[in-house]
Coordinates of C-alpha atoms in Angstrom, one line a residue:
X106 CA 0.0 0.0 0.0
X107 CA 1.4 3.4 -1.0
X108 CA -0.7 6.2 0.4
X109 CA -4.3 5.6 -0.8
X110 CA -3.2 3.2 -3.5
X111 CA -2.5 -0.5 -3.7
X112 CA 0.8 -0.5 -5.5
X113 CA 4.2 -2.2 -5.9
X114 CA 6.0 1.1 -6.7
X115 CA 9.7 1.2 -5.8
X116 CA 10.8 3.9 -3.4
X117 CA 11.4 7.4 -4.7
X118 CA 15.0 8.1 -5.6
X119 CA 16.9 9.9 -2.7
X120 CA 18.1 13.4 -3.6
X121 CA 15.7 13.8 -6.4
X122 CA 15.4 17.3 -7.9
X123 CA 11.9 18.3 -8.8
X124 CA 11.2 18.8 -12.5
X125 CA 8.6 21.7 -12.7
X126 CA 9.3 21.8 -16.5
X127 CA 7.8 18.2 -16.9
X128 CA 5.9 17.1 -13.8
X129 CA 2.8 19.3 -14.2
X130 CA 2.1 18.0 -17.7
X131 CA 2.7 14.4 -16.6
X132 CA 0.4 14.8 -13.6
X133 CA -2.3 16.4 -15.8
X134 CA -2.1 13.5 -18.3
X135 CA -2.4 11.0 -15.6
X136 CA -5.3 12.7 -14.0
X137 CA -7.2 13.1 -17.2
X138 CA -10.0 10.5 -17.8
X139 CA -11.1 11.5 -21.3
X140 CA -8.1 11.5 -23.6
X141 CA -5.7 8.8 -24.9
X142 CA -5.0 6.3 -22.0
X143 CA -1.4 5.7 -23.1
X144 CA 1.3 8.2 -22.0
X145 CA 5.0 8.0 -22.9
X146 CA 7.8 9.7 -21.0
X147 CA 10.9 9.5 -23.2
X148 CA 14.4 10.8 -23.0
X149 CA 18.0 9.7 -23.3
X150 CA 19.4 7.1 -21.0
X151 CA 20.1 8.2 -17.5
X152 CA 18.3 11.6 -17.9
X153 CA 15.9 10.8 -15.0
X154 CA 12.8 9.3 -16.5
X155 CA 12.3 6.7 -13.8
X156 CA 13.1 9.1 -11.0
X157 CA 10.6 11.7 -12.4
X158 CA 7.9 9.0 -12.8
X159 CA 8.4 7.7 -9.3
X160 CA 8.3 11.2 -7.8
X161 CA 5.0 12.0 -9.6
X162 CA 3.4 8.6 -8.9
X163 CA 4.2 8.7 -5.2
X164 CA 2.5 12.1 -5.0
X165 CA -0.6 10.8 -6.8
X166 CA -0.8 7.8 -4.5
X167 CA -1.8 10.2 -1.7
X168 CA -4.7 11.6 -3.7
X169 CA -8.2 10.1 -3.2
X170 CA -10.2 9.1 -6.3
X171 CA -7.0 8.9 -8.4
X172 CA -5.9 5.3 -9.0
X173 CA -7.0 2.3 -6.9
X174 CA -4.0 0.2 -8.2
X175 CA -0.7 1.1 -9.7
X176 CA 1.2 -1.9 -11.2
X177 CA 4.9 -1.3 -12.0
X178 CA 6.5 -3.5 -14.6
X179 CA 10.2 -3.3 -15.3
X180 CA 12.4 -5.4 -17.5
X181 CA 15.2 -4.4 -15.1
X182 CA 14.4 -5.2 -11.5
X183 CA 11.0 -5.1 -9.8
X184 CA 8.6 -7.4 -7.9
X185 CA 5.8 -7.3 -5.3
X186 CA 5.7 -9.2 -2.0
X187 CA 3.1 -9.2 0.8
X188 CA 5.8 -7.4 2.9
X189 CA 5.9 -4.4 0.5
X190 CA 7.3 -3.2 -2.9
X191 CA 10.7 -4.7 -3.9
X192 CA 13.3 -4.6 -6.6
X193 CA 14.5 -7.9 -8.0
X194 CA 16.5 -9.4 -10.8
X195 CA 15.0 -9.1 -14.3
X196 CA 11.7 -10.9 -14.4
X197 CA 9.3 -9.3 -17.0
X198 CA 11.1 -9.0 -20.3
X199 CA 8.4 -10.5 -22.4
X200 CA 4.7 -10.0 -22.8
X201 CA 4.0 -13.5 -21.4
X202 CA 6.1 -12.7 -18.3
X203 CA 4.3 -9.4 -17.8
X204 CA 1.0 -11.2 -18.1
X205 CA 2.0 -13.9 -15.5
X206 CA 3.4 -11.2 -13.2
X207 CA 0.6 -8.8 -13.5
X208 CA -2.2 -11.3 -13.0
X209 CA -0.3 -12.8 -10.1
X210 CA -0.4 -9.4 -8.3
X211 CA -4.1 -9.0 -9.1
X212 CA -5.1 -12.6 -8.2
X213 CA -6.6 -11.5 -4.8
X214 CA -9.0 -9.1 -6.6
X215 CA -9.6 -10.9 -10.0
X216 CA -10.8 -14.4 -10.8
X217 CA -7.7 -15.1 -12.9
X218 CA -8.5 -18.8 -13.3
X219 CA -11.7 -18.0 -15.2
X220 CA -9.6 -16.9 -18.2
X221 CA -7.9 -19.3 -20.6
X222 CA -4.4 -17.8 -20.0
X223 CA -2.7 -14.9 -18.1
X224 CA -2.5 -12.9 -21.3
X225 CA -6.3 -12.9 -21.8
X226 CA -6.8 -12.0 -18.2
X227 CA -4.4 -9.0 -18.3
X228 CA -5.9 -7.7 -21.5
X229 CA -9.4 -7.9 -20.0
X230 CA -8.2 -6.0 -16.9
X231 CA -6.6 -3.4 -19.1
X232 CA -9.9 -3.0 -21.0
X233 CA -11.6 -2.2 -17.8
X234 CA -13.4 -5.5 -17.2
X235 CA -12.6 -5.1 -13.5
X236 CA -14.9 -3.9 -10.9
X237 CA -12.6 -3.0 -8.1
X238 CA -11.2 0.3 -9.4
X239 CA -9.1 2.3 -11.8
X240 CA -5.6 0.9 -12.6
X241 CA -2.4 2.6 -13.9
X242 CA 0.0 0.2 -15.6
X243 CA 3.6 1.5 -15.6
X244 CA 6.1 0.0 -18.0
X245 CA 9.6 1.2 -17.1
X246 CA 12.7 0.9 -19.3
X247 CA 10.4 -0.2 -22.0
X248 CA 13.1 -0.5 -24.7
X249 CA 14.7 -3.4 -22.9
X250 CA 11.7 -5.8 -23.3
X251 CA 11.8 -8.4 -26.1
X252 CA 10.0 -7.3 -29.3
X253 CA 9.1 -3.9 -27.8
X254 CA 7.1 -3.0 -30.9
X255 CA 4.8 -5.9 -30.6
X256 CA 4.4 -5.3 -26.8
X257 CA 3.6 -1.6 -27.4
X258 CA 0.9 -2.5 -30.0
X259 CA -0.7 -4.9 -27.5
X260 CA -0.7 -2.2 -24.8
X261 CA -2.2 0.4 -27.2
X262 CA -5.0 -1.9 -28.3
X263 CA -5.8 -3.2 -24.9
X264 CA -5.7 -0.3 -22.4
X265 CA -9.1 1.6 -22.1
X266 CA -10.2 4.5 -20.0
X267 CA -10.5 5.1 -17.1
X268 CA -7.4 2.9 -16.9
X269 CA -4.0 4.3 -18.0
X270 CA -0.6 3.1 -19.1
X271 CA 2.6 5.1 -18.6
X272 CA 5.7 4.0 -20.6
X273 CA 9.2 5.3 -19.9
X274 CA 11.6 4.8 -22.8
X275 CA 14.6 6.2 -24.5
X276 CA 13.2 5.3 -27.9
X277 CA 10.8 7.8 -29.4
X278 CA 9.2 5.3 -31.7
X279 CA 7.0 4.2 -28.8
X280 CA 4.6 7.1 -28.4
X281 CA 1.1 7.7 -27.2
X282 CA -1.0 10.5 -28.6
X283 CA 0.5 12.7 -25.9
X284 CA 4.2 11.9 -25.6
X285 CA 6.2 13.8 -23.0
X286 CA 9.9 14.3 -23.4
X287 CA 12.2 14.7 -20.4
X288 CA 14.7 17.2 -21.7
X289 CA 18.1 18.4 -20.4
X290 CA 17.9 20.0 -17.0
X291 CA 17.5 23.8 -17.1
X292 CA 20.4 25.5 -15.4
X293 CA 18.6 26.4 -12.2
X294 CA 17.7 22.8 -11.6
X295 CA 21.1 21.6 -12.6
X296 CA 22.7 24.0 -10.2
X297 CA 20.5 22.6 -7.4
X298 CA 21.6 19.1 -8.3
X299 CA 25.2 20.2 -8.2
X300 CA 24.8 21.7 -4.7
X301 CA 23.1 18.5 -3.4
X302 CA 25.8 16.3 -4.9
X303 CA 28.7 18.5 -3.8
X304 CA 27.3 18.4 -0.2
X305 CA 27.0 14.6 -0.3
X306 CA 30.6 14.3 -1.6
X307 CA 31.9 16.9 0.9
X308 CA 33.4 19.2 -1.9
X309 CA 31.3 22.3 -1.3
X310 CA 34.4 24.5 -0.7
X311 CA 35.9 23.2 -4.0
X312 CA 33.0 24.8 -5.9
X313 CA 32.8 28.1 -4.1
X314 CA 33.2 30.9 -6.6
X315 CA 33.3 28.6 -9.6
X316 CA 29.9 29.1 -11.2
X317 CA 31.6 29.5 -14.5
X318 CA 32.9 25.9 -14.2
X319 CA 29.4 24.7 -13.3
X320 CA 27.8 26.5 -16.3
X321 CA 30.4 25.0 -18.6
X322 CA 29.6 21.5 -17.3
X323 CA 25.9 22.2 -17.8
X324 CA 26.5 23.4 -21.4
X325 CA 28.9 20.7 -22.4
X326 CA 26.9 17.8 -20.9
X327 CA 23.6 19.0 -22.3
X328 CA 22.3 19.3 -18.7
X329 CA 22.5 15.6 -18.1
X330 CA 21.8 14.9 -14.4
X331 CA 23.9 11.8 -14.1
X332 CA 26.9 13.4 -15.8
X333 CA 27.2 16.0 -13.0
X334 CA 27.5 13.2 -10.5
X335 CA 30.4 11.6 -12.5
X336 CA 32.1 14.9 -13.0
X337 CA 31.9 15.9 -9.3
X338 CA 33.1 12.4 -8.3
X339 CA 36.1 13.0 -10.6
X340 CA 36.7 16.4 -8.9
X341 CA 36.6 14.8 -5.5
X342 CA 39.2 12.2 -6.5
X343 CA 41.5 14.8 -8.1
X344 CA 40.8 17.4 -5.5
X345 CA 40.5 20.0 -8.3
X346 CA 38.1 21.2 -10.9
X347 CA 39.8 20.2 -14.1
X348 CA 38.9 21.2 -17.6
X349 CA 35.8 19.6 -18.8
X350 CA 36.3 18.2 -22.4
X351 CA 33.9 19.4 -25.1
X352 CA 31.4 16.7 -25.8
X353 CA 30.1 15.7 -29.2
X354 CA 26.8 17.2 -30.3
X355 CA 25.0 13.8 -30.3
X356 CA 23.4 13.4 -26.9
X357 CA 23.7 9.6 -27.0
X358 CA 27.5 10.0 -27.2
X359 CA 27.8 12.2 -24.1
X360 CA 27.8 9.3 -21.6
X361 CA 30.4 7.1 -23.5
X362 CA 32.7 10.0 -23.9
X363 CA 32.6 10.9 -20.2
X364 CA 32.6 7.4 -18.9
X365 CA 35.6 6.4 -20.9
X366 CA 37.6 9.3 -19.5
X367 CA 36.6 8.2 -15.9
X368 CA 36.9 4.5 -16.5
X369 CA 40.4 4.7 -18.0
X370 CA 41.5 6.3 -14.7
X371 CA 40.3 3.5 -12.5
X372 CA 42.7 1.2 -10.7
X373 CA 42.9 -2.4 -12.0
X374 CA 40.9 -3.8 -9.1
X375 CA 38.2 -1.2 -9.6
X376 CA 38.0 -1.9 -13.3
X377 CA 37.7 -5.6 -12.7
X378 CA 35.0 -5.0 -10.1
X379 CA 33.1 -2.7 -12.4
X380 CA 33.2 -5.3 -15.3
X381 CA 32.0 -8.0 -13.0
X382 CA 29.1 -5.9 -11.6
X383 CA 28.1 -5.1 -15.2
X384 CA 28.3 -8.7 -16.4
X385 CA 24.8 -9.2 -15.0
X386 CA 22.0 -6.6 -14.6
X387 CA 21.1 -6.9 -11.0
X388 CA 21.8 -5.5 -7.6
X389 CA 24.6 -7.5 -6.0
X390 CA 25.1 -8.1 -2.3
X391 CA 28.5 -6.9 -1.2
X392 CA 29.3 -10.1 0.6
X393 CA 28.6 -12.1 -2.6
X394 CA 31.0 -9.9 -4.6
X395 CA 33.7 -10.4 -2.0
X396 CA 33.1 -14.1 -1.9
X397 CA 33.5 -14.5 -5.7
X398 CA 36.4 -12.1 -6.2
X399 CA 38.4 -13.7 -3.4
X400 CA 37.8 -17.3 -4.3
X401 CA 40.9 -19.6 -4.7
X402 CA 42.9 -18.9 -7.9
X403 CA 42.0 -15.2 -8.1
X404 CA 44.7 -12.7 -7.2
X405 CA 44.4 -11.0 -3.8
X406 CA 42.3 -7.8 -4.0
X407 CA 40.8 -5.4 -1.6
X408 CA 37.2 -5.6 -2.7
X409 CA 35.9 -2.9 -0.3
X410 CA 38.6 -0.4 -1.5
X411 CA 37.7 -1.1 -5.1
X412 CA 34.0 -0.6 -4.3
X413 CA 34.8 2.6 -2.5
X414 CA 36.7 3.9 -5.5
X415 CA 33.7 3.3 -7.8
X416 CA 31.3 4.8 -5.3
X417 CA 33.4 8.0 -5.0
X418 CA 33.2 8.4 -8.8
X419 CA 29.4 7.8 -8.7
X420 CA 29.9 4.7 -10.8
X421 CA 27.8 2.7 -8.3
X422 CA 25.7 3.2 -5.3
X423 CA 25.5 1.3 -2.0
X424 CA 21.9 0.5 -1.0
X425 CA 21.7 -0.2 2.7
X426 CA 18.7 -2.5 3.3
X427 CA 19.1 -5.7 5.4
X428 CA 22.3 -6.4 3.6
X429 CA 24.6 -4.0 1.8
X430 CA 23.7 -4.1 -1.9
X431 CA 25.6 -2.6 -4.8
X432 CA 23.7 -1.1 -7.7
X433 CA 25.3 0.2 -10.9
X434 CA 23.2 3.0 -12.5
X435 CA 21.7 2.1 -15.8
X436 CA 23.8 4.5 -17.8
X437 CA 27.0 3.3 -16.4
X438 CA 26.0 -0.3 -16.9
X439 CA 25.2 0.3 -20.6
X440 CA 28.5 2.1 -21.1
X441 CA 30.6 -0.7 -19.7
X442 CA 28.6 -3.4 -21.5
X443 CA 28.8 -1.7 -24.8
X444 CA 32.3 -0.2 -24.8
X445 CA 34.5 -2.0 -22.3
X446 CA 33.5 -5.6 -21.4
X447 CA 34.1 -7.4 -24.7
X448 CA 37.6 -5.9 -25.3
X449 CA 38.8 -6.0 -21.8
X450 CA 41.9 -8.0 -20.8
X451 CA 39.9 -9.2 -17.9
X452 CA 37.1 -10.6 -20.0
X453 CA 37.8 -14.3 -19.5
X454 CA 38.4 -13.9 -15.7
X455 CA 35.3 -11.8 -15.4
X456 CA 33.3 -14.4 -17.3
X457 CA 34.4 -17.1 -14.9
X458 CA 33.7 -15.0 -11.8
X459 CA 30.3 -14.0 -13.3
X460 CA 29.4 -17.7 -13.5
X461 CA 29.5 -17.8 -9.7
X462 CA 28.1 -14.4 -9.1
X463 CA 24.9 -15.0 -11.1
X464 CA 24.1 -17.9 -8.7
X465 CA 24.2 -15.8 -5.5
X466 CA 22.1 -12.8 -6.4
X467 CA 19.3 -11.0 -4.6
X468 CA 15.8 -12.4 -5.0
X469 CA 14.0 -9.3 -3.7
X470 CA 14.9 -6.0 -2.3
X471 CA 13.2 -2.6 -1.6
X472 CA 11.2 -0.9 1.1
X473 CA 10.3 -4.3 2.6
X474 CA 13.9 -5.1 3.1
X475 CA 16.2 -7.5 1.2
X476 CA 15.8 -11.1 0.7
X477 CA 18.5 -13.3 -0.7
X478 CA 19.3 -16.9 -0.3
X479 CA 22.1 -19.3 -0.9
X480 CA 19.6 -21.9 -2.1
X481 CA 19.9 -21.0 -5.9
X482 CA 23.7 -21.3 -5.6
X483 CA 23.4 -24.6 -3.9
X484 CA 20.9 -26.0 -6.4
X485 CA 23.1 -24.9 -9.3
X486 CA 26.2 -26.4 -7.8
X487 CA 24.4 -29.7 -7.2
X488 CA 23.2 -29.8 -10.8
X489 CA 26.7 -28.9 -12.1
X490 CA 28.5 -31.2 -9.7
X491 CA 32.0 -32.0 -11.0
X492 CA 32.1 -29.1 -13.5
X493 CA 32.8 -26.4 -10.9
X494 CA 36.0 -25.9 -8.9
X495 CA 35.2 -27.5 -5.5
X496 CA 37.6 -25.1 -3.6
X497 CA 35.7 -22.2 -5.1
X498 CA 32.3 -23.6 -4.2
X499 CA 33.5 -24.3 -0.6
X500 CA 34.9 -20.7 -0.4
X501 CA 31.6 -19.1 -1.6
X502 CA 29.5 -21.2 0.8
X503 CA 31.7 -20.6 3.8
X504 CA 31.8 -16.8 3.0
X505 CA 28.1 -16.4 2.5
X506 CA 26.2 -19.0 4.6
X507 CA 26.2 -16.8 7.7
X508 CA 24.8 -13.8 5.9
X509 CA 21.9 -15.4 4.1
X510 CA 18.5 -16.4 5.4
X511 CA 18.8 -20.1 6.4
X512 CA 22.2 -20.0 4.7
X513 CA 23.7 -22.8 6.8
X514 CA 20.7 -25.0 6.2
X515 CA 21.2 -24.5 2.4
X516 CA 24.9 -25.3 2.8
X517 CA 24.0 -28.5 4.6
X518 CA 21.7 -29.5 1.7
X519 CA 24.7 -29.1 -0.7
X520 CA 27.1 -31.2 1.4
X521 CA 24.5 -33.8 2.1
X522 CA 23.8 -34.1 -1.6
X523 CA 27.5 -34.7 -2.4
X524 CA 27.8 -37.1 0.6
X525 CA 30.3 -35.0 2.5
X526 CA 28.6 -35.7 5.8
X527 CA 31.3 -34.2 8.0
X528 CA 31.0 -30.8 6.3
X529 CA 27.2 -31.2 6.4
X530 CA 27.5 -31.7 10.2
X531 CA 29.7 -28.6 10.5
X532 CA 27.0 -26.6 8.7
X533 CA 24.4 -27.7 11.2
X534 CA 26.7 -26.8 14.0
X535 CA 27.0 -23.2 12.6
X536 CA 23.2 -23.1 12.1
X537 CA 22.6 -24.0 15.7
X538 CA 25.0 -21.3 16.9
X539 CA 23.3 -18.7 14.7
X540 CA 19.8 -19.5 15.9
X541 CA 18.9 -19.3 19.6
X542 CA 16.0 -21.7 19.1
X543 CA 16.6 -24.5 16.5
X544 CA 13.8 -24.8 13.9
X545 CA 12.2 -28.2 13.3
X546 CA 13.9 -28.5 9.8
X547 CA 17.3 -27.9 11.5
X548 CA 16.6 -30.6 14.1
X549 CA 15.5 -33.1 11.4
X550 CA 18.5 -32.4 9.3
X551 CA 20.8 -32.9 12.3
X552 CA 19.1 -36.2 13.2
X553 CA 19.6 -37.4 9.6
X554 CA 23.3 -36.7 9.5
X555 CA 24.0 -37.9 13.0
X556 CA 22.3 -41.2 12.3
X557 CA 24.4 -41.7 9.2
X558 CA 27.6 -40.8 11.0
X559 CA 26.7 -43.0 14.0
X560 CA 27.1 -39.8 16.2
X561 CA 25.6 -40.3 19.7
X562 CA 24.1 -36.8 19.4
X563 CA 21.4 -38.4 17.4
X564 CA 19.7 -39.2 20.7
X565 CA 19.8 -35.5 21.6
X566 CA 17.9 -34.8 18.4
X567 CA 15.4 -37.6 19.1
X568 CA 14.6 -36.0 22.4
X569 CA 14.3 -32.4 21.0
X570 CA 12.2 -33.5 18.1
X571 CA 9.9 -35.6 20.4
X572 CA 9.2 -32.5 22.5
X573 CA 8.7 -30.4 19.3
X574 CA 6.3 -32.9 17.7
X575 CA 4.3 -33.3 21.0
X576 CA 3.9 -29.5 21.3
X577 CA 2.7 -29.2 17.7
X578 CA 0.5 -32.3 17.7
X579 CA 2.6 -34.1 15.1
X580 CA 2.0 -37.5 16.5
X581 CA 2.7 -39.3 13.2
X582 CA 6.2 -37.9 13.3
X583 CA 6.5 -38.7 17.0
X584 CA 5.5 -42.2 16.2
X585 CA 8.1 -42.4 13.5
X586 CA 11.1 -41.5 15.7
X587 CA 9.8 -43.6 18.6
X588 CA 9.7 -46.7 16.4
X589 CA 13.1 -45.8 14.9
X590 CA 14.8 -45.7 18.4
X591 CA 13.2 -48.9 19.4
X592 CA 14.3 -50.7 16.2
X593 CA 17.9 -49.3 16.6
X594 CA 18.1 -50.6 20.2
X595 CA 16.5 -54.0 19.3
X596 CA 19.1 -54.4 16.6
X597 CA 21.8 -54.4 19.3
X598 CA 22.8 -50.7 19.4
X599 CA 24.3 -49.8 22.8
X600 CA 22.0 -47.7 24.9
X601 CA 23.6 -44.2 25.1
X602 CA 22.1 -41.0 26.4
X603 CA 19.7 -42.9 28.6
X604 CA 18.1 -39.7 29.8
X605 CA 17.2 -38.7 26.2
X606 CA 15.7 -42.0 25.4
X607 CA 13.5 -41.8 28.5
X608 CA 12.6 -38.2 27.5
X609 CA 11.2 -39.6 24.2
X610 CA 9.3 -42.3 25.9
X611 CA 7.7 -40.0 28.4
X612 CA 6.4 -37.6 25.7
X613 CA 3.6 -40.2 25.3
X614 CA 2.4 -39.8 28.9
X615 CA -1.1 -38.5 28.8
X616 CA -1.4 -39.3 25.1
X617 CA -1.8 -43.1 25.2
X618 CA -4.9 -42.9 23.1
X619 CA -2.8 -41.6 20.2
X620 CA -0.6 -44.7 20.2
X621 CA -1.4 -47.7 17.9
X622 CA -0.2 -51.3 18.5
X623 CA 3.2 -50.7 16.8
X624 CA 3.8 -47.5 18.9
X625 CA 2.8 -49.4 22.1
X626 CA 5.2 -52.2 21.3
X627 CA 8.0 -49.8 20.5
X628 CA 7.5 -48.0 23.8
X629 CA 7.4 -51.3 25.7
X630 CA 10.7 -52.1 24.1
X631 CA 12.2 -48.7 25.1
X632 CA 11.2 -49.2 28.7
X633 CA 12.7 -52.7 28.6
X634 CA 16.0 -51.3 27.3
X635 CA 16.0 -48.6 29.9
X636 CA 15.6 -51.2 32.7
X637 CA 14.1 -50.8 36.2
X638 CA 10.8 -49.4 34.9
X639 CA 8.6 -52.5 35.0
X640 CA 5.3 -50.6 35.6
X641 CA 5.8 -48.4 32.5
X642 CA 6.8 -51.4 30.4
X643 CA 3.8 -53.4 31.6
X644 CA 1.5 -50.5 30.8
X645 CA 2.5 -50.3 27.2
X646 CA 2.5 -54.1 26.8
X647 CA -1.1 -54.1 27.9
X648 CA -2.0 -51.3 25.5
X649 CA -0.4 -53.2 22.7
X650 CA -2.4 -56.3 23.5
X651 CA -5.6 -54.2 23.7
X652 CA -4.9 -52.7 20.3
X653 CA -4.2 -56.1 18.9
X654 CA -7.6 -57.5 20.1
X655 CA -9.5 -54.5 18.7
X656 CA -8.2 -55.0 15.2

């Protein structure tokens, strides 16, 4: 929920500078209920289309009788969870994926299953065959979807008033009847952005009395808001305001010209880090980057220093959620992908590292926090068993298991799958230390590996699980472990941890009615093995006989 609107909007961009030259028109078009329902916001890459759209939409979310739902689609990184709006790895790059995603969000409000397929359902919702309210569909970074022309035609023919569609794109071939262009920043706004950025970089004194330099940057950069962050980052590194090279007249060449100048000045570790981050379009957890770049066989590198160098130059941003995430701005990402990655001397090394990094990415992140898991990495390593360097796999797991949700349990699953039971047991030990109260899955995994290793701590797990099953009413599971202990002892296993075996047997006290004949015989066997408890043994023998007669 954002304001008065059900929405999966990402958070507004921090430090955003209002665009009074564009925002009023965009707001007016979104409020209108009579004209063309498709609105396009276009402009060159990195000019601020997404930031402007988010600022406007967050404002409209607080207005009553505006939109009941706003659904944000992005071929870059967005998703919706019950906990709140999130950004994720790419997930809606085709029309089919958009249909599945959109109808998934609307399922609580629309009978999705009454349609033949998700595409039919989404088109019906777009046409207004939906009684719960007015919907705005936002398609961000539209040019990155597959077959954007076909997708645009589907949107144009499907969306009907009072619903609306807002498309942000750098390509002007996708236009509604009322396209809105986000132009270069007028100088007063650009100056405000310079002041905000200089304050963040702590170089305010460097710019005092240098308005001529700022105006020159504005003129030569075509008022591009991201360029000023790059230039000021460079000024911070050099501790001086150097001459700003004249850019080519073609706006699309501004960013490559500036990025190359900055990129060429990076240290080798920072270059390799940037190439690796740009090998995959996703936010990357800092611990994951560290794990991959420091794996065996790679040269020693100070990853945090390299990240700090890139951050100072505004080539990436740190996003502090539940885990520290690294995000490369879209414009920087495209420059590196198009102009540096293929010809880099690090290409082969980066490709190998990227093979690991792609498996340990973030699943969701945003206002609701970050969620990432070791499970996709573990699953991939199990499937690719033998083709990955085992030392590298071990390194990544050991580095990350303690930082991910249920990371040590996922690590256990990997080592159990490759029959390395001692490492599996170590993972469970770490998991127990990490969690004050062990979960039932953790106890069950511990029991499994202790049994296979012949570790006497299996009896501790029996006792803990028996208490847990009794508390939760899982008597089938309690029956299973009771019979297992009895069978083990009957087969000649030495009675160890007598107190734990007694604890399992006594969980049945007061629940005799839940025991069948096999349970009763197993319990009689336990009391026989325990010795000196004739009355309890006799009680369960009588219950077993009674169950036998009643069959």
